[in-house]
Structures are given as C-alpha cells and as structure tokens.
Amino acid sequence: SDDMRQSIEVMIDDAFDWFKGIVQERRKLTPEQLAAVTDGRVYSGRQAIPLKLVDALGGEQDAIDWLEKEKKVGKDLPVVDADKK
C-alpha cells in the first residue's frame, strides 16, 4: 500500500541520514563534500581516496599491518574469515 511504502521510505531515509552523519563526522567532510558523494553514485577505490572516503588501497595483509601499527592490535590475533565460520 502507499502508506506502507511511505513508512518504509521514512525508515530508509532516516538510516541514510544517520549513515551520512557518521561518514561526515569520521571522515571530517564539510557539508558540501558530503553532498557531493552521497547522491547514490558508486566510487572505485582510486576515486574514493581524493574524495576522502578511504585513506588508502590495499589487501588483507595491508589491513592487518595497519591494525598492528595504528591500532596496536597484537600480531598473534587470529584472522577469521566471516564466510568460513
């Protein structure tokens, strides 16, 4: 029904606004920068760097190295594959 569709749309809009707020805060984006990247487009990793959506590109080992260096995660912490639980 139209009422149900509108109700779901309100929930989706609210969740999207919440997500945009987190992105703006954590990525330190101005309102203009946020508006430029939240119009539904999809970005490649290379495109996302200058847009301040990611810090760097890399693979799993790069992520592990970053966690060890920046977040002081222990080298002996096991990596668990989510789809192999």
Coordinates of C-alpha atoms in Angstrom, one line a residue:
S1 CA 0.0 0.0 0.0
D2 CA 1.0 3.6 -0.4
D3 CA 1.0 4.0 3.4
M4 CA 3.4 1.1 3.9
R5 CA 5.6 2.3 1.1
Q6 CA 5.8 5.8 2.7
S7 CA 6.6 4.2 6.1
I8 CA 9.4 2.2 4.7
E9 CA 10.8 5.2 2.8
V10 CA 10.9 7.2 6.1
M11 CA 12.9 4.4 7.7
I12 CA 15.3 4.2 4.8
D13 CA 15.8 8.0 4.7
D14 CA 16.4 8.0 8.5
A15 CA 19.0 5.3 8.2
F16 CA 20.7 7.0 5.3
D17 CA 20.8 10.3 7.3
W18 CA 22.3 8.5 10.2
F19 CA 24.9 6.9 8.0
K20 CA 25.8 10.2 6.3
G21 CA 26.3 11.8 9.7
I22 CA 28.7 9.1 10.7
V23 CA 30.6 9.5 7.4
Q24 CA 30.7 13.3 7.7
E25 CA 32.0 13.1 11.3
R26 CA 34.6 10.4 10.9
R27 CA 35.9 11.4 7.5
K28 CA 35.8 15.1 8.5
L29 CA 33.8 16.2 5.5
T30 CA 32.2 19.6 5.0
P31 CA 28.5 19.6 4.2
E32 CA 29.4 20.4 0.6
Q33 CA 31.9 17.5 0.4
L34 CA 29.3 15.2 1.9
A35 CA 26.6 16.3 -0.5
A36 CA 28.9 15.7 -3.4
V37 CA 29.5 12.0 -2.5
T38 CA 26.0 10.9 -1.2
D39 CA 23.9 11.1 -4.3
G40 CA 23.8 7.4 -5.0
R41 CA 26.9 7.0 -7.2
V42 CA 29.4 4.2 -6.6
Y43 CA 33.1 5.0 -6.5
S44 CA 36.2 2.9 -7.2
G45 CA 38.9 2.8 -4.5
R46 CA 41.0 5.1 -6.6
Q47 CA 38.2 7.6 -6.9
A48 CA 37.4 7.4 -3.2
I49 CA 40.9 8.5 -2.0
P50 CA 40.7 12.1 -3.2
L51 CA 37.0 12.2 -2.0
K52 CA 38.3 11.4 1.5
L53 CA 36.1 8.3 1.7
V54 CA 39.1 5.9 2.2
D55 CA 42.7 6.5 3.4
A56 CA 44.5 4.0 1.2
L57 CA 44.1 1.0 -1.1
G58 CA 45.4 -2.5 -0.2
G59 CA 44.6 -6.0 0.5
E60 CA 44.2 -8.1 3.6
Q61 CA 47.8 -8.0 4.7
D62 CA 47.9 -4.2 4.3
A63 CA 44.9 -4.0 6.6
I64 CA 46.5 -6.3 9.1
D65 CA 49.7 -4.3 9.1
W66 CA 47.7 -1.1 9.5
L67 CA 45.8 -2.6 12.5
E68 CA 49.1 -3.6 14.1
K69 CA 50.7 -0.2 13.6
E70 CA 47.9 2.2 14.1
K71 CA 45.6 0.4 16.5
K72 CA 48.2 -1.7 18.3
V73 CA 46.3 -5.0 17.5
G74 CA 48.6 -7.9 18.5
K75 CA 50.4 -9.8 15.8
D76 CA 49.1 -13.1 17.2
L77 CA 45.4 -12.1 16.9
P78 CA 43.8 -14.7 14.5
V79 CA 42.1 -13.5 11.3
V80 CA 38.7 -15.2 11.0
D81 CA 37.1 -15.4 7.6
A82 CA 33.5 -14.4 8.1
D83 CA 32.1 -16.8 5.5
K84 CA 34.1 -19.8 6.9
K85 CA 32.7 -19.5 10.5

